[in-house]
Short mmCIF file of C-alpha atoms in Angstrom, two decimals:
data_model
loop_
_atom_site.label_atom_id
_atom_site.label_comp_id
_atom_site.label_asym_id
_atom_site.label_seq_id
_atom_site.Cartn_x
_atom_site.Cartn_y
_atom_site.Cartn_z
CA UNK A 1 0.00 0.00 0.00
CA UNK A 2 2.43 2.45 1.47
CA UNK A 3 5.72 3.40 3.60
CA UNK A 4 5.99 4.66 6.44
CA UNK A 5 8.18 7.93 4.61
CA UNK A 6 5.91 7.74 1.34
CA UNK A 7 3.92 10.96 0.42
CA UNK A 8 0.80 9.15 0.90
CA UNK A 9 1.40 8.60 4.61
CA UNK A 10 2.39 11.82 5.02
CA UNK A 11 -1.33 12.40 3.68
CA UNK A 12 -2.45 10.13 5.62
CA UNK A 13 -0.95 11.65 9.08
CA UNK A 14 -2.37 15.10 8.18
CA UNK A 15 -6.23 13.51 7.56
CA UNK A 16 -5.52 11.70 11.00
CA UNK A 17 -4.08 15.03 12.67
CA UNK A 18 -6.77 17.19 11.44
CA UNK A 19 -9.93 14.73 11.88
CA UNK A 20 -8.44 14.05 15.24
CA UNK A 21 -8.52 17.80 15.82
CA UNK A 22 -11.87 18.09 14.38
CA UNK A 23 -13.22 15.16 16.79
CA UNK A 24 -11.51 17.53 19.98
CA UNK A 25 -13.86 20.07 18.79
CA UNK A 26 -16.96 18.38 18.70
CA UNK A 27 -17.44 19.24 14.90
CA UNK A 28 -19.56 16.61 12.97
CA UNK A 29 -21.14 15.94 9.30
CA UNK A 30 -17.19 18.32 7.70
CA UNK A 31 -16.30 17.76 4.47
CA UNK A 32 -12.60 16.85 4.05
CA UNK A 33 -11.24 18.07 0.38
CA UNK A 34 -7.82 16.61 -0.72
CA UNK A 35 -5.90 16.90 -3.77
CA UNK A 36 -4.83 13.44 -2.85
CA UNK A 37 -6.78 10.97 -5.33
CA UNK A 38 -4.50 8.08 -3.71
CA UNK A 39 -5.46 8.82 -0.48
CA UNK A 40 -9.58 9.25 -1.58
CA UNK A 41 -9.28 5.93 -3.04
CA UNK A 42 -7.64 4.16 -0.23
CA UNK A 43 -10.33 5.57 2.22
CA UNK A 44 -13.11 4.35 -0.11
CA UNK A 45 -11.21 0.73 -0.43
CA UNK A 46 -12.29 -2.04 1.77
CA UNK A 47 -9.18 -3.62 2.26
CA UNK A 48 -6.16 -2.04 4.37
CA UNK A 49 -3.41 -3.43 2.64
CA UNK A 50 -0.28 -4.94 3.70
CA UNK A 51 1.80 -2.96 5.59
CA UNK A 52 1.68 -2.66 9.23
CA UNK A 53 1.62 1.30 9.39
CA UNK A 54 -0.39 1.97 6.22
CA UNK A 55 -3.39 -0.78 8.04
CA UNK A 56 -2.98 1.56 11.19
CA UNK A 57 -3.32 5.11 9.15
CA UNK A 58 -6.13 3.83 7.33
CA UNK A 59 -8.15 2.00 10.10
CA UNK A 60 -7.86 5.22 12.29
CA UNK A 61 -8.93 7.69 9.32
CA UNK A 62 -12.15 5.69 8.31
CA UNK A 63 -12.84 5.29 12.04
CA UNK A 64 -12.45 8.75 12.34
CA UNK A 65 -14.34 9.87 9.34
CA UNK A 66 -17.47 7.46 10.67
CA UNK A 67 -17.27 9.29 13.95
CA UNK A 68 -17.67 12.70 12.65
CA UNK A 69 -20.06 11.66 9.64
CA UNK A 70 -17.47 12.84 7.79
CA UNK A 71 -16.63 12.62 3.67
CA UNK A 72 -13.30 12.57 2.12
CA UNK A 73 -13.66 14.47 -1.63
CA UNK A 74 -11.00 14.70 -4.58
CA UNK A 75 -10.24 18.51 -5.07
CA UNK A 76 -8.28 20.18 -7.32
CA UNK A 77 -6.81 22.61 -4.44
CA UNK A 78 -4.29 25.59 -5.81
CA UNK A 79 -5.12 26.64 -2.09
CA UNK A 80 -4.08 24.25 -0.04
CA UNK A 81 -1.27 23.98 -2.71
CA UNK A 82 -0.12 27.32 -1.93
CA UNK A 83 -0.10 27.05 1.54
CA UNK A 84 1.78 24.04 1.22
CA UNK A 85 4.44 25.73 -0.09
CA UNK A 86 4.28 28.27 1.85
CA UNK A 87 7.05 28.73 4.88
CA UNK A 88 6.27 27.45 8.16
CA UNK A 89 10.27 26.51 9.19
CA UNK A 90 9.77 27.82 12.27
CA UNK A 91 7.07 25.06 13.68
CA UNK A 92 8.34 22.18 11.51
CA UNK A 93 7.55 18.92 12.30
CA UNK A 94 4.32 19.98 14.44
CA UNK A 95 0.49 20.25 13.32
CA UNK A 96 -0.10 23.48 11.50
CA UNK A 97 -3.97 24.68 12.69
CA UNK A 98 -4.42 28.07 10.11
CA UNK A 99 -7.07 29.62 12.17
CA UNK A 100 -7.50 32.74 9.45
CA UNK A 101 -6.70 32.84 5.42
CA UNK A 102 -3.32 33.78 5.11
CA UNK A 103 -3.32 37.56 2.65
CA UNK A 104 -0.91 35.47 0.54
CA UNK A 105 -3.72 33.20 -0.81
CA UNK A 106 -6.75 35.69 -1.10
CA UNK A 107 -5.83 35.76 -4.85
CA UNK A 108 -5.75 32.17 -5.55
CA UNK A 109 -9.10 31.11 -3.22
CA UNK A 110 -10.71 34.24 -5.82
CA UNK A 111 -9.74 32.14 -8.50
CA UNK A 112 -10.63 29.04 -7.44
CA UNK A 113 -13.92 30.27 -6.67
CA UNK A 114 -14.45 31.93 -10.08
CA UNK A 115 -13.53 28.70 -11.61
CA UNK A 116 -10.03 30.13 -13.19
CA UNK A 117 -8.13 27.10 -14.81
CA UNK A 118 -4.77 27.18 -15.07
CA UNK A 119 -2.55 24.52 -17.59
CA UNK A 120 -0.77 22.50 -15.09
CA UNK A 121 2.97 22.54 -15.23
CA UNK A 122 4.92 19.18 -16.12
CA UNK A 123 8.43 19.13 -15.22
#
């Protein structure tokens, strides 16, 4: 399925982090958007897969996701792109919790939301 140091568990440790969060808060029936269709598809899957961690990751973020009513959608996300990218050096390796919209990504949440498509960049 996956590694432990694969992108898709680091996917999969945000969704946990953040639906853990959401679960502190008593939210229920959110709708999760990730630009992750690996991730979406694993979710949806019943099977867990062979490794150890990846069962784990999985098994905690559907168990989550049934506690808070909760859907998992495939997104095409320049937002959470952008923020992504953006630099948060000084709190790595902790849970970022964005409690406003950075002014950096006004512009591209406008565009998103006026249905701007952009030609995606191959390298």
């Amino acid at each position: 399925m996956f590694t432990a140091s694969s992108s898709t568990a680091v996917e999969f440790w945000a969704l946990r982090d953040g639906l853990e969060l959401a679960y502190e808060r008593d939210l229920q029936s959110i709708c999760v958007g990730t630009d992750s269709m690996t991730l979406v598809q694993l979710i949806s899957k019943k099977e867990t897969g062979s490794h150890e961690l990846s069962n784990i990751l999985v098994s905690d973020c559907r168990l989550l996701l049934d506690r808070l009513k909760a859907k998992v959608h495939h997104v095409s996300n320049r937002s959470a792109d952008a923020i992504a990218k953006a630099n948060f050096s000084n709190i790595c390796n902790s849970l970022v919790v964005i409690q406003s919209i950075p002014n950096f990504i006004n512009q591209v949440i406008l565009d998103e939301v006026s249905g701007v498509k952009l030609p995606r960049t191959m390298f």
